[in-house]
mmCIF file with all atom_site columns, C-alpha atoms in Angstrom:
data_model
loop_
_atom_site.group_PDB
_atom_site.id
_atom_site.type_symbol
_atom_site.label_atom_id
_atom_site.label_alt_id
_atom_site.label_comp_id
_atom_site.label_asym_id
_atom_site.label_entity_id
_atom_site.label_seq_id
_atom_site.pdbx_PDB_ins_code
_atom_site.Cartn_x
_atom_site.Cartn_y
_atom_site.Cartn_z
_atom_site.occupancy
_atom_site.B_iso_or_equiv
_atom_site.pdbx_formal_charge
_atom_site.auth_seq_id
_atom_site.auth_comp_id
_atom_site.auth_asym_id
_atom_site.auth_atom_id
_atom_site.pdbx_PDB_model_num
ATOM 1   C CA . MET A 1 1   ? -18.847 8.454   22.664 1.00 66.00 ? 1   MET A CA 1
ATOM 2   C CA . ASN A 1 2   ? -20.550 9.510   19.457 1.00 74.00 ? 2   ASN A CA 1
ATOM 3   C CA . THR A 1 3   ? -19.894 7.920   16.078 1.00 77.00 ? 3   THR A CA 1
ATOM 4   C CA . SER A 1 4   ? -17.357 10.527  15.012 1.00 74.00 ? 4   SER A CA 1
ATOM 5   C CA . GLU A 1 5   ? -15.343 10.013  18.195 1.00 78.00 ? 5   GLU A CA 1
ATOM 6   C CA . VAL A 1 6   ? -15.383 6.234   17.712 1.00 86.00 ? 6   VAL A CA 1
ATOM 7   C CA . LEU A 1 7   ? -14.161 6.566   14.116 1.00 85.00 ? 7   LEU A CA 1
ATOM 8   C CA . GLY A 1 8   ? -11.430 8.963   15.236 1.00 83.00 ? 8   GLY A CA 1
ATOM 9   C CA . LEU A 1 9   ? -10.391 6.661   18.064 1.00 87.00 ? 9   LEU A CA 1
ATOM 10  C CA . ILE A 1 10  ? -10.082 3.665   15.721 1.00 91.00 ? 10  ILE A CA 1
ATOM 11  C CA . CYS A 1 11  ? -7.975  5.826   13.376 1.00 90.00 ? 11  CYS A CA 1
ATOM 12  C CA . ASP A 1 12  ? -5.673  6.939   16.199 1.00 87.00 ? 12  ASP A CA 1
ATOM 13  C CA . ILE A 1 13  ? -5.257  3.466   17.699 1.00 91.00 ? 13  ILE A CA 1
ATOM 14  C CA . SER A 1 14  ? -4.491  1.984   14.275 1.00 93.00 ? 14  SER A CA 1
ATOM 15  C CA . TRP A 1 15  ? -1.836  4.610   13.567 1.00 92.00 ? 15  TRP A CA 1
ATOM 16  C CA . LEU A 1 16  ? -0.396  4.100   17.056 1.00 91.00 ? 16  LEU A CA 1
ATOM 17  C CA . PHE A 1 17  ? 0.053   0.389   16.314 1.00 94.00 ? 17  PHE A CA 1
ATOM 18  C CA . ALA A 1 18  ? 1.523   1.245   12.894 1.00 95.00 ? 18  ALA A CA 1
ATOM 19  C CA . TYR A 1 19  ? 4.090   3.547   14.498 1.00 94.00 ? 19  TYR A CA 1
ATOM 20  C CA . ILE A 1 20  ? 5.019   0.947   17.109 1.00 94.00 ? 20  ILE A CA 1
ATOM 21  C CA . ALA A 1 21  ? 5.392   -1.707  14.380 1.00 95.00 ? 21  ALA A CA 1
ATOM 22  C CA . ILE A 1 22  ? 7.550   0.656   12.290 1.00 95.00 ? 22  ILE A CA 1
ATOM 23  C CA . ILE A 1 23  ? 9.832   1.453   15.229 1.00 95.00 ? 23  ILE A CA 1
ATOM 24  C CA . TRP A 1 24  ? 10.125  -2.193  16.282 1.00 95.00 ? 24  TRP A CA 1
ATOM 25  C CA . ARG A 1 25  ? 10.764  -3.568  12.794 1.00 94.00 ? 25  ARG A CA 1
ATOM 26  C CA . GLY A 1 26  ? 13.238  -0.823  11.914 1.00 93.00 ? 26  GLY A CA 1
ATOM 27  C CA . PHE A 1 27  ? 15.486  -1.445  14.916 1.00 94.00 ? 27  PHE A CA 1
ATOM 28  C CA . LYS A 1 28  ? 15.029  -5.215  14.624 1.00 93.00 ? 28  LYS A CA 1
ATOM 29  C CA . ASP A 1 29  ? 16.229  -5.266  11.008 1.00 93.00 ? 29  ASP A CA 1
ATOM 30  C CA . ARG A 1 30  ? 18.584  -2.273  11.372 1.00 92.00 ? 30  ARG A CA 1
ATOM 31  C CA . SER A 1 31  ? 16.742  -0.759  8.436  1.00 91.00 ? 31  SER A CA 1
ATOM 32  C CA . LEU A 1 32  ? 14.657  2.326   7.733  1.00 90.00 ? 32  LEU A CA 1
ATOM 33  C CA . ALA A 1 33  ? 11.036  1.187   8.055  1.00 92.00 ? 33  ALA A CA 1
ATOM 34  C CA . MET A 1 34  ? 9.433   4.383   6.749  1.00 93.00 ? 34  MET A CA 1
ATOM 35  C CA . PRO A 1 35  ? 10.727  5.903   3.490  1.00 91.00 ? 35  PRO A CA 1
ATOM 36  C CA . MET A 1 36  ? 12.734  9.085   4.089  1.00 93.00 ? 36  MET A CA 1
ATOM 37  C CA . VAL A 1 37  ? 10.550  11.481  2.088  1.00 92.00 ? 37  VAL A CA 1
ATOM 38  C CA . ALA A 1 38  ? 7.392   10.304  3.863  1.00 92.00 ? 38  ALA A CA 1
ATOM 39  C CA . LEU A 1 39  ? 9.109   10.500  7.247  1.00 94.00 ? 39  LEU A CA 1
ATOM 40  C CA . CYS A 1 40  ? 10.343  14.065  6.676  1.00 94.00 ? 40  CYS A CA 1
ATOM 41  C CA . ALA A 1 41  ? 6.907   15.284  5.567  1.00 93.00 ? 41  ALA A CA 1
ATOM 42  C CA . ASN A 1 42  ? 5.213   13.448  8.419  1.00 92.00 ? 42  ASN A CA 1
ATOM 43  C CA . ILE A 1 43  ? 7.452   14.753  11.193 1.00 93.00 ? 43  ILE A CA 1
ATOM 44  C CA . MET A 1 44  ? 7.193   18.320  9.883  1.00 93.00 ? 44  MET A CA 1
ATOM 45  C CA . TRP A 1 45  ? 3.367   18.121  9.715  1.00 90.00 ? 45  TRP A CA 1
ATOM 46  C CA . GLU A 1 46  ? 3.161   16.922  13.290 1.00 89.00 ? 46  GLU A CA 1
ATOM 47  C CA . GLY A 1 47  ? 5.896   19.254  14.513 1.00 90.00 ? 47  GLY A CA 1
ATOM 48  C CA . ILE A 1 48  ? 4.203   22.339  13.047 1.00 88.00 ? 48  ILE A CA 1
ATOM 49  C CA . TYR A 1 49  ? 0.831   21.431  14.567 1.00 82.00 ? 49  TYR A CA 1
ATOM 50  C CA . SER A 1 50  ? 2.523   20.609  17.877 1.00 84.00 ? 50  SER A CA 1
ATOM 51  C CA . PHE A 1 51  ? 4.697   23.674  18.383 1.00 85.00 ? 51  PHE A CA 1
ATOM 52  C CA . ILE A 1 52  ? 3.884   26.408  15.837 1.00 85.00 ? 52  ILE A CA 1
ATOM 53  C CA . TYR A 1 53  ? 0.239   26.442  14.789 1.00 80.00 ? 53  TYR A CA 1
ATOM 54  C CA . GLN A 1 54  ? -2.581  26.115  17.283 1.00 70.00 ? 54  GLN A CA 1
ATOM 55  C CA . PRO A 1 55  ? -5.006  23.562  15.806 1.00 61.00 ? 55  PRO A CA 1
ATOM 56  C CA . PHE A 1 56  ? -8.748  24.089  15.947 1.00 60.00 ? 56  PHE A CA 1
ATOM 57  C CA . SER A 1 57  ? -9.043  21.603  18.825 1.00 63.00 ? 57  SER A CA 1
ATOM 58  C CA . SER A 1 58  ? -6.990  20.648  21.866 1.00 68.00 ? 58  SER A CA 1
ATOM 59  C CA . TYR A 1 59  ? -7.405  16.989  20.882 1.00 69.00 ? 59  TYR A CA 1
ATOM 60  C CA . LEU A 1 60  ? -5.620  17.514  17.553 1.00 70.00 ? 60  LEU A CA 1
ATOM 61  C CA . HIS A 1 61  ? -2.941  19.562  19.295 1.00 73.00 ? 61  HIS A CA 1
ATOM 62  C CA . TYR A 1 62  ? -2.152  16.933  21.926 1.00 78.00 ? 62  TYR A CA 1
ATOM 63  C CA . SER A 1 63  ? -2.390  14.031  19.486 1.00 79.00 ? 63  SER A CA 1
ATOM 64  C CA . SER A 1 64  ? 0.040   15.842  17.153 1.00 80.00 ? 64  SER A CA 1
ATOM 65  C CA . ILE A 1 65  ? 2.521   16.111  20.027 1.00 85.00 ? 65  ILE A CA 1
ATOM 66  C CA . ALA A 1 66  ? 2.124   12.388  20.715 1.00 86.00 ? 66  ALA A CA 1
ATOM 67  C CA . TRP A 1 67  ? 2.689   11.466  17.050 1.00 86.00 ? 67  TRP A CA 1
ATOM 68  C CA . PHE A 1 68  ? 5.694   13.823  16.918 1.00 90.00 ? 68  PHE A CA 1
ATOM 69  C CA . LEU A 1 69  ? 7.269   11.967  19.851 1.00 92.00 ? 69  LEU A CA 1
ATOM 70  C CA . PHE A 1 70  ? 6.762   8.661   18.019 1.00 91.00 ? 70  PHE A CA 1
ATOM 71  C CA . ASP A 1 71  ? 8.419   10.183  14.944 1.00 92.00 ? 71  ASP A CA 1
ATOM 72  C CA . ILE A 1 72  ? 11.647  10.851  16.843 1.00 93.00 ? 72  ILE A CA 1
ATOM 73  C CA . PRO A 1 73  ? 12.855  7.196   17.023 1.00 94.00 ? 73  PRO A CA 1
ATOM 74  C CA . ILE A 1 74  ? 11.870  6.716   13.370 1.00 94.00 ? 74  ILE A CA 1
ATOM 75  C CA . ALA A 1 75  ? 13.955  9.775   12.470 1.00 93.00 ? 75  ALA A CA 1
ATOM 76  C CA . TRP A 1 76  ? 16.810  8.268   14.491 1.00 93.00 ? 76  TRP A CA 1
ATOM 77  C CA . GLN A 1 77  ? 16.467  5.078   12.426 1.00 92.00 ? 77  GLN A CA 1
ATOM 78  C CA . CYS A 1 78  ? 16.746  7.204   9.292  1.00 90.00 ? 78  CYS A CA 1
ATOM 79  C CA . PHE A 1 79  ? 19.848  8.884   10.676 1.00 88.00 ? 79  PHE A CA 1
ATOM 80  C CA . LEU A 1 80  ? 21.431  5.503   11.491 1.00 90.00 ? 80  LEU A CA 1
ATOM 81  C CA . TYR A 1 81  ? 20.359  3.265   8.612  1.00 90.00 ? 81  TYR A CA 1
ATOM 82  C CA . GLY A 1 82  ? 18.904  5.488   5.892  1.00 87.00 ? 82  GLY A CA 1
ATOM 83  C CA . GLU A 1 83  ? 21.960  5.559   3.641  1.00 88.00 ? 83  GLU A CA 1
ATOM 84  C CA . LYS A 1 84  ? 21.402  1.844   2.910  1.00 85.00 ? 84  LYS A CA 1
ATOM 85  C CA . ASP A 1 85  ? 18.459  2.907   0.734  1.00 84.00 ? 85  ASP A CA 1
ATOM 86  C CA . PHE A 1 86  ? 20.690  5.023   -1.495 1.00 84.00 ? 86  PHE A CA 1
ATOM 87  C CA . PRO A 1 87  ? 23.367  4.136   -4.076 1.00 82.00 ? 87  PRO A CA 1
ATOM 88  C CA . PRO A 1 88  ? 26.863  3.330   -2.745 1.00 81.00 ? 88  PRO A CA 1
ATOM 89  C CA . THR A 1 89  ? 28.073  6.712   -4.019 1.00 81.00 ? 89  THR A CA 1
ATOM 90  C CA . PHE A 1 90  ? 25.962  8.276   -1.264 1.00 81.00 ? 90  PHE A CA 1
ATOM 91  C CA . THR A 1 91  ? 28.313  8.426   1.695  1.00 84.00 ? 91  THR A CA 1
ATOM 92  C CA . ARG A 1 92  ? 26.889  8.661   5.207  1.00 84.00 ? 92  ARG A CA 1
ATOM 93  C CA . ASN A 1 93  ? 27.660  12.377  5.385  1.00 87.00 ? 93  ASN A CA 1
ATOM 94  C CA . ILE A 1 94  ? 26.045  13.114  2.023  1.00 90.00 ? 94  ILE A CA 1
ATOM 95  C CA . PHE A 1 95  ? 22.977  11.150  3.054  1.00 89.00 ? 95  PHE A CA 1
ATOM 96  C CA . ARG A 1 96  ? 22.631  13.029  6.333  1.00 89.00 ? 96  ARG A CA 1
ATOM 97  C CA . ILE A 1 97  ? 22.927  16.358  4.533  1.00 92.00 ? 97  ILE A CA 1
ATOM 98  C CA . THR A 1 98  ? 20.183  15.151  2.145  1.00 92.00 ? 98  THR A CA 1
ATOM 99  C CA . PHE A 1 99  ? 18.035  14.102  5.111  1.00 92.00 ? 99  PHE A CA 1
ATOM 100 C CA . PHE A 1 100 ? 18.227  17.502  6.807  1.00 93.00 ? 100 PHE A CA 1
ATOM 101 C CA . ALA A 1 101 ? 17.702  19.292  3.481  1.00 95.00 ? 101 ALA A CA 1
ATOM 102 C CA . THR A 1 102 ? 14.546  17.231  2.890  1.00 95.00 ? 102 THR A CA 1
ATOM 103 C CA . LEU A 1 103 ? 13.303  18.135  6.377  1.00 95.00 ? 103 LEU A CA 1
ATOM 104 C CA . ALA A 1 104 ? 13.866  21.828  5.613  1.00 96.00 ? 104 ALA A CA 1
ATOM 105 C CA . ILE A 1 105 ? 12.041  21.625  2.262  1.00 95.00 ? 105 ILE A CA 1
ATOM 106 C CA . CYS A 1 106 ? 9.073   19.816  3.838  1.00 94.00 ? 106 CYS A CA 1
ATOM 107 C CA . PHE A 1 107 ? 8.923   22.388  6.641  1.00 94.00 ? 107 PHE A CA 1
ATOM 108 C CA . ALA A 1 108 ? 8.928   25.330  4.225  1.00 93.00 ? 108 ALA A CA 1
ATOM 109 C CA . PHE A 1 109 ? 6.241   23.740  2.042  1.00 91.00 ? 109 PHE A CA 1
ATOM 110 C CA . ILE A 1 110 ? 3.875   22.583  4.785  1.00 90.00 ? 110 ILE A CA 1
ATOM 111 C CA . ILE A 1 111 ? 4.025   25.720  6.930  1.00 89.00 ? 111 ILE A CA 1
ATOM 112 C CA . ASN A 1 112 ? 2.963   27.799  3.913  1.00 89.00 ? 112 ASN A CA 1
ATOM 113 C CA . VAL A 1 113 ? 0.263   25.420  2.700  1.00 85.00 ? 113 VAL A CA 1
ATOM 114 C CA . PHE A 1 114 ? -1.671  25.612  5.993  1.00 80.00 ? 114 PHE A CA 1
ATOM 115 C CA . PRO A 1 115 ? -2.535  29.339  5.706  1.00 81.00 ? 115 PRO A CA 1
ATOM 116 C CA . ASP A 1 116 ? -2.636  29.483  1.896  1.00 81.00 ? 116 ASP A CA 1
ATOM 117 C CA . LEU A 1 117 ? -5.342  26.792  1.700  1.00 81.00 ? 117 LEU A CA 1
ATOM 118 C CA . ASN A 1 118 ? -6.923  27.648  5.057  1.00 79.00 ? 118 ASN A CA 1
ATOM 119 C CA . ASP A 1 119 ? -6.288  24.042  6.025  1.00 79.00 ? 119 ASP A CA 1
ATOM 120 C CA . THR A 1 120 ? -7.557  24.446  9.604  1.00 73.00 ? 120 THR A CA 1
ATOM 121 C CA . GLU A 1 121 ? -7.822  20.699  10.259 1.00 74.00 ? 121 GLU A CA 1
ATOM 122 C CA . GLY A 1 122 ? -4.691  19.688  8.357  1.00 78.00 ? 122 GLY A CA 1
ATOM 123 C CA . VAL A 1 123 ? -6.808  17.608  5.978  1.00 83.00 ? 123 VAL A CA 1
ATOM 124 C CA . TYR A 1 124 ? -5.183  18.690  2.704  1.00 84.00 ? 124 TYR A CA 1
ATOM 125 C CA . THR A 1 125 ? -1.621  18.256  3.862  1.00 86.00 ? 125 THR A CA 1
ATOM 126 C CA . GLY A 1 126 ? -2.413  15.162  5.933  1.00 88.00 ? 126 GLY A CA 1
ATOM 127 C CA . PHE A 1 127 ? -3.974  13.248  3.047  1.00 91.00 ? 127 PHE A CA 1
ATOM 128 C CA . VAL A 1 128 ? -1.417  14.400  0.475  1.00 91.00 ? 128 VAL A CA 1
ATOM 129 C CA . ILE A 1 129 ? 1.422   13.285  2.781  1.00 92.00 ? 129 ILE A CA 1
ATOM 130 C CA . ASN A 1 130 ? -0.425  10.008  3.318  1.00 94.00 ? 130 ASN A CA 1
ATOM 131 C CA . MET A 1 131 ? -0.774  9.582   -0.450 1.00 95.00 ? 131 MET A CA 1
ATOM 132 C CA . VAL A 1 132 ? 2.971   10.117  -0.922 1.00 94.00 ? 132 VAL A CA 1
ATOM 133 C CA . MET A 1 133 ? 3.635   7.638   1.896  1.00 95.00 ? 133 MET A CA 1
ATOM 134 C CA . SER A 1 134 ? 1.440   4.972   0.271  1.00 96.00 ? 134 SER A CA 1
ATOM 135 C CA . ILE A 1 135 ? 3.205   5.347   -3.074 1.00 96.00 ? 135 ILE A CA 1
ATOM 136 C CA . VAL A 1 136 ? 6.743   5.308   -1.662 1.00 95.00 ? 136 VAL A CA 1
ATOM 137 C CA . PHE A 1 137 ? 6.021   2.260   0.514  1.00 96.00 ? 137 PHE A CA 1
ATOM 138 C CA . VAL A 1 138 ? 5.216   0.313   -2.668 1.00 96.00 ? 138 VAL A CA 1
ATOM 139 C CA . TYR A 1 139 ? 8.287   1.767   -4.380 1.00 94.00 ? 139 TYR A CA 1
ATOM 140 C CA . MET A 1 140 ? 10.455  0.865   -1.360 1.00 94.00 ? 140 MET A CA 1
ATOM 141 C CA . LEU A 1 141 ? 9.331   -2.769  -1.427 1.00 94.00 ? 141 LEU A CA 1
ATOM 142 C CA . LEU A 1 142 ? 9.879   -3.112  -5.172 1.00 94.00 ? 142 LEU A CA 1
ATOM 143 C CA . ARG A 1 143 ? 13.267  -1.375  -5.076 1.00 91.00 ? 143 ARG A CA 1
ATOM 144 C CA . ARG A 1 144 ? 14.629  -3.300  -2.095 1.00 91.00 ? 144 ARG A CA 1
ATOM 145 C CA . ASN A 1 145 ? 13.131  -6.579  -3.293 1.00 91.00 ? 145 ASN A CA 1
ATOM 146 C CA . ASN A 1 146 ? 13.257  -7.859  0.280  1.00 92.00 ? 146 ASN A CA 1
ATOM 147 C CA . ILE A 1 147 ? 11.252  -7.567  3.516  1.00 92.00 ? 147 ILE A CA 1
ATOM 148 C CA . ASN A 1 148 ? 13.774  -5.605  5.573  1.00 92.00 ? 148 ASN A CA 1
ATOM 149 C CA . GLY A 1 149 ? 12.037  -3.075  7.811  1.00 91.00 ? 149 GLY A CA 1
ATOM 150 C CA . GLN A 1 150 ? 8.599   -4.227  6.721  1.00 94.00 ? 150 GLN A CA 1
ATOM 151 C CA . SER A 1 151 ? 5.795   -6.269  8.233  1.00 94.00 ? 151 SER A CA 1
ATOM 152 C CA . ILE A 1 152 ? 2.181   -7.025  7.395  1.00 95.00 ? 152 ILE A CA 1
ATOM 153 C CA . TYR A 1 153 ? 1.154   -5.218  10.591 1.00 95.00 ? 153 TYR A CA 1
ATOM 154 C CA . ILE A 1 154 ? 2.623   -1.921  9.371  1.00 95.00 ? 154 ILE A CA 1
ATOM 155 C CA . ALA A 1 155 ? 0.726   -2.273  6.100  1.00 95.00 ? 155 ALA A CA 1
ATOM 156 C CA . LEU A 1 156 ? -2.592  -3.282  7.699  1.00 96.00 ? 156 LEU A CA 1
ATOM 157 C CA . PHE A 1 157 ? -2.630  -0.680  10.473 1.00 96.00 ? 157 PHE A CA 1
ATOM 158 C CA . LYS A 1 158 ? -1.707  2.111   8.053  1.00 96.00 ? 158 LYS A CA 1
ATOM 159 C CA . PHE A 1 159 ? -4.547  1.017   5.777  1.00 96.00 ? 159 PHE A CA 1
ATOM 160 C CA . ILE A 1 160 ? -7.084  0.824   8.629  1.00 96.00 ? 160 ILE A CA 1
ATOM 161 C CA . GLY A 1 161 ? -6.005  4.121   10.205 1.00 94.00 ? 161 GLY A CA 1
ATOM 162 C CA . THR A 1 162 ? -6.319  6.056   6.955  1.00 94.00 ? 162 THR A CA 1
ATOM 163 C CA . LEU A 1 163 ? -9.619  4.379   6.043  1.00 93.00 ? 163 LEU A CA 1
ATOM 164 C CA . PHE A 1 164 ? -11.223 5.432   9.326  1.00 92.00 ? 164 PHE A CA 1
ATOM 165 C CA . ALA A 1 165 ? -9.808  8.955   9.000  1.00 89.00 ? 165 ALA A CA 1
ATOM 166 C CA . PHE A 1 166 ? -11.606 9.229   5.651  1.00 89.00 ? 166 PHE A CA 1
ATOM 167 C CA . LEU A 1 167 ? -14.816 7.714   7.056  1.00 86.00 ? 167 LEU A CA 1
ATOM 168 C CA . ASN A 1 168 ? -14.714 10.233  9.885  1.00 83.00 ? 168 ASN A CA 1
ATOM 169 C CA . ILE A 1 169 ? -14.505 13.106  7.394  1.00 82.00 ? 169 ILE A CA 1
ATOM 170 C CA . CYS A 1 170 ? -17.460 11.688  5.476  1.00 80.00 ? 170 CYS A CA 1
ATOM 171 C CA . TYR A 1 171 ? -19.521 11.190  8.612  1.00 76.00 ? 171 TYR A CA 1
ATOM 172 C CA . GLU A 1 172 ? -19.011 14.771  9.758  1.00 70.00 ? 172 GLU A CA 1
ATOM 173 C CA . LEU A 1 173 ? -20.471 16.314  6.588  1.00 67.00 ? 173 LEU A CA 1
ATOM 174 C CA . PRO A 1 174 ? -23.100 18.778  7.851  1.00 57.00 ? 174 PRO A CA 1
ATOM 175 C CA . THR A 1 175 ? -26.085 17.599  5.823  1.00 50.00 ? 175 THR A CA 1
ATOM 176 C CA . ALA A 1 176 ? -29.207 15.634  6.574  1.00 39.00 ? 176 ALA A CA 1
ATOM 177 C CA . ALA A 1 177 ? -28.370 13.245  3.766  1.00 44.00 ? 177 ALA A CA 1
ATOM 178 C CA . MET A 1 178 ? -25.385 11.899  5.663  1.00 48.00 ? 178 MET A CA 1
ATOM 179 C CA . GLN A 1 179 ? -27.354 9.477   7.783  1.00 51.00 ? 179 GLN A CA 1
ATOM 180 C CA . PRO A 1 180 ? -26.410 5.797   8.245  1.00 50.00 ? 180 PRO A CA 1
ATOM 181 C CA . THR A 1 181 ? -29.897 4.676   7.191  1.00 52.00 ? 181 THR A CA 1
ATOM 182 C CA . ASN A 1 182 ? -29.833 6.497   3.880  1.00 57.00 ? 182 ASN A CA 1
ATOM 183 C CA . PHE A 1 183 ? -27.047 4.816   1.916  1.00 53.00 ? 183 PHE A CA 1
ATOM 184 C CA . PRO A 1 184 ? -28.001 6.084   -1.598 1.00 59.00 ? 184 PRO A CA 1
ATOM 185 C CA . ALA A 1 185 ? -28.091 9.646   -0.257 1.00 62.00 ? 185 ALA A CA 1
ATOM 186 C CA . ILE A 1 186 ? -24.683 9.154   1.336  1.00 61.00 ? 186 ILE A CA 1
ATOM 187 C CA . ILE A 1 187 ? -23.135 8.099   -1.979 1.00 61.00 ? 187 ILE A CA 1
ATOM 188 C CA . THR A 1 188 ? -24.778 11.005  -3.805 1.00 66.00 ? 188 THR A CA 1
ATOM 189 C CA . GLU A 1 189 ? -23.574 13.441  -1.173 1.00 67.00 ? 189 GLU A CA 1
ATOM 190 C CA . LEU A 1 190 ? -20.008 12.149  -1.284 1.00 68.00 ? 190 LEU A CA 1
ATOM 191 C CA . PHE A 1 191 ? -19.817 12.865  -5.003 1.00 67.00 ? 191 PHE A CA 1
ATOM 192 C CA . SER A 1 192 ? -21.620 16.218  -4.898 1.00 71.00 ? 192 SER A CA 1
ATOM 193 C CA . TYR A 1 193 ? -20.069 17.759  -1.770 1.00 70.00 ? 193 TYR A CA 1
ATOM 194 C CA . HIS A 1 194 ? -17.223 20.141  -2.627 1.00 72.00 ? 194 HIS A CA 1
ATOM 195 C CA . SER A 1 195 ? -16.586 22.096  0.560  1.00 73.00 ? 195 SER A CA 1
ATOM 196 C CA . TYR A 1 196 ? -13.872 21.663  3.163  1.00 73.00 ? 196 TYR A CA 1
ATOM 197 C CA . PRO A 1 197 ? -12.915 19.129  4.383  1.00 72.00 ? 197 PRO A CA 1
ATOM 198 C CA . LEU A 1 198 ? -14.311 16.809  1.663  1.00 77.00 ? 198 LEU A CA 1
ATOM 199 C CA . THR A 1 199 ? -13.002 18.758  -1.300 1.00 78.00 ? 199 THR A CA 1
ATOM 200 C CA . PRO A 1 200 ? -12.160 17.362  -4.751 1.00 80.00 ? 200 PRO A CA 1
ATOM 201 C CA . MET A 1 201 ? -8.509  17.166  -3.658 1.00 83.00 ? 201 MET A CA 1
ATOM 202 C CA . ILE A 1 202 ? -9.448  14.723  -0.892 1.00 85.00 ? 202 ILE A CA 1
ATOM 203 C CA . LYS A 1 203 ? -11.791 12.756  -3.146 1.00 85.00 ? 203 LYS A CA 1
ATOM 204 C CA . ILE A 1 204 ? -8.873  12.279  -5.552 1.00 89.00 ? 204 ILE A CA 1
ATOM 205 C CA . SER A 1 205 ? -6.118  11.610  -3.013 1.00 92.00 ? 205 SER A CA 1
ATOM 206 C CA . TYR A 1 206 ? -7.929  9.063   -0.850 1.00 91.00 ? 206 TYR A CA 1
ATOM 207 C CA . PRO A 1 207 ? -8.763  6.596   -3.701 1.00 93.00 ? 207 PRO A CA 1
ATOM 208 C CA . ILE A 1 208 ? -5.077  6.727   -4.665 1.00 96.00 ? 208 ILE A CA 1
ATOM 209 C CA . ILE A 1 209 ? -4.132  5.997   -1.042 1.00 96.00 ? 209 ILE A CA 1
ATOM 210 C CA . PHE A 1 210 ? -6.635  3.130   -0.929 1.00 96.00 ? 210 PHE A CA 1
ATOM 211 C CA . ILE A 1 211 ? -5.323  1.549   -4.147 1.00 97.00 ? 211 ILE A CA 1
ATOM 212 C CA . PHE A 1 212 ? -1.650  1.788   -3.178 1.00 97.00 ? 212 PHE A CA 1
ATOM 213 C CA . ASP A 1 213 ? -2.290  0.564   0.388  1.00 97.00 ? 213 ASP A CA 1
ATOM 214 C CA . ILE A 1 214 ? -4.075  -2.533  -0.965 1.00 97.00 ? 214 ILE A CA 1
ATOM 215 C CA . LEU A 1 215 ? -1.316  -3.013  -3.544 1.00 97.00 ? 215 LEU A CA 1
ATOM 216 C CA . TYR A 1 216 ? 1.347   -2.781  -0.825 1.00 97.00 ? 216 TYR A CA 1
ATOM 217 C CA . ILE A 1 217 ? -0.457  -5.360  1.335  1.00 96.00 ? 217 ILE A CA 1
ATOM 218 C CA . ILE A 1 218 ? -0.721  -7.773  -1.614 1.00 96.00 ? 218 ILE A CA 1
ATOM 219 C CA . LEU A 1 219 ? 2.900   -7.309  -2.763 1.00 96.00 ? 219 LEU A CA 1
ATOM 220 C CA . LEU A 1 220 ? 4.264   -7.618  0.772  1.00 96.00 ? 220 LEU A CA 1
ATOM 221 C CA . TYR A 1 221 ? 2.163   -10.727 1.401  1.00 94.00 ? 221 TYR A CA 1
ATOM 222 C CA . ARG A 1 222 ? 3.538   -12.317 -1.766 1.00 94.00 ? 222 ARG A CA 1
ATOM 223 C CA . LYS A 1 223 ? 7.108   -11.378 -0.851 1.00 94.00 ? 223 LYS A CA 1
ATOM 224 C CA . LEU A 1 224 ? 6.722   -12.850 2.638  1.00 93.00 ? 224 LEU A CA 1
ATOM 225 C CA . ARG A 1 225 ? 5.331   -16.058 1.125  1.00 92.00 ? 225 ARG A CA 1
ATOM 226 C CA . GLU A 1 226 ? 8.195   -16.126 -1.401 1.00 93.00 ? 226 GLU A CA 1
ATOM 227 C CA . GLU A 1 227 ? 10.740  -15.895 1.421  1.00 90.00 ? 227 GLU A CA 1
ATOM 228 C CA . LYS A 1 228 ? 8.795   -18.515 3.421  1.00 90.00 ? 228 LYS A CA 1
ATOM 229 C CA . VAL A 1 229 ? 8.192   -16.143 6.327  1.00 87.00 ? 229 VAL A CA 1
ATOM 230 C CA . ASN A 1 230 ? 5.220   -16.537 8.658  1.00 85.00 ? 230 ASN A CA 1
ATOM 231 C CA . PHE A 1 231 ? 3.788   -13.065 8.110  1.00 78.00 ? 231 PHE A CA 1
ATOM 232 C CA . TRP A 1 232 ? 1.600   -13.134 11.258 1.00 83.00 ? 232 TRP A CA 1
ATOM 233 C CA . ALA A 1 233 ? 4.588   -14.116 13.437 1.00 80.00 ? 233 ALA A CA 1
ATOM 234 C CA . ARG A 1 234 ? 6.774   -11.363 11.968 1.00 83.00 ? 234 ARG A CA 1
ATOM 235 C CA . LEU A 1 235 ? 5.988   -8.423  14.258 1.00 75.00 ? 235 LEU A CA 1
#
């Protein structure tokens, strides 16, 4: 395996563990473990690449199908427990209507962004969805003010998976400067490169993801300590 394949594999394995942790914790706590907006955008991204658009590689196509299948039990959690995240005036039926409406809005937005931005690798939409997910995870923790549906493993594996996705993009830049032995040139290239997939949009969105992922890890760690929970034992 070359370096790019190793980075991609670490990304995929980390996200696989994050999905498993989300599914496990959600059913264990009878709580939605991924915020609804992030879930709807995520499942539409993977559904479109699985069944509508043909990605640039078979690997991305098959991995999208796999992630879509993992999204199904998370969507079922949302269907069962999601109304708990809304005010009491939100009845179960109103919540479910809101859930399906959010899915429809995400579908309409994402399916048009792919061709409009020529997002052949799903980088724009993938990182923007990830950025939204990072922000709403922090918001979810602060709003709930408890650890229901959350674990340190979800936070860590999401952070690692996204980090290695970004590193993989950086490594694949088609220039001689992007060599592991030439660190100053790498930094210069990262700031000066403006073509797809490392566009200014990505160079803005990933630092935001990084900051909010670290913030979520810290806040969740403190909340687990406050509730005297062994965070490593809480799968």
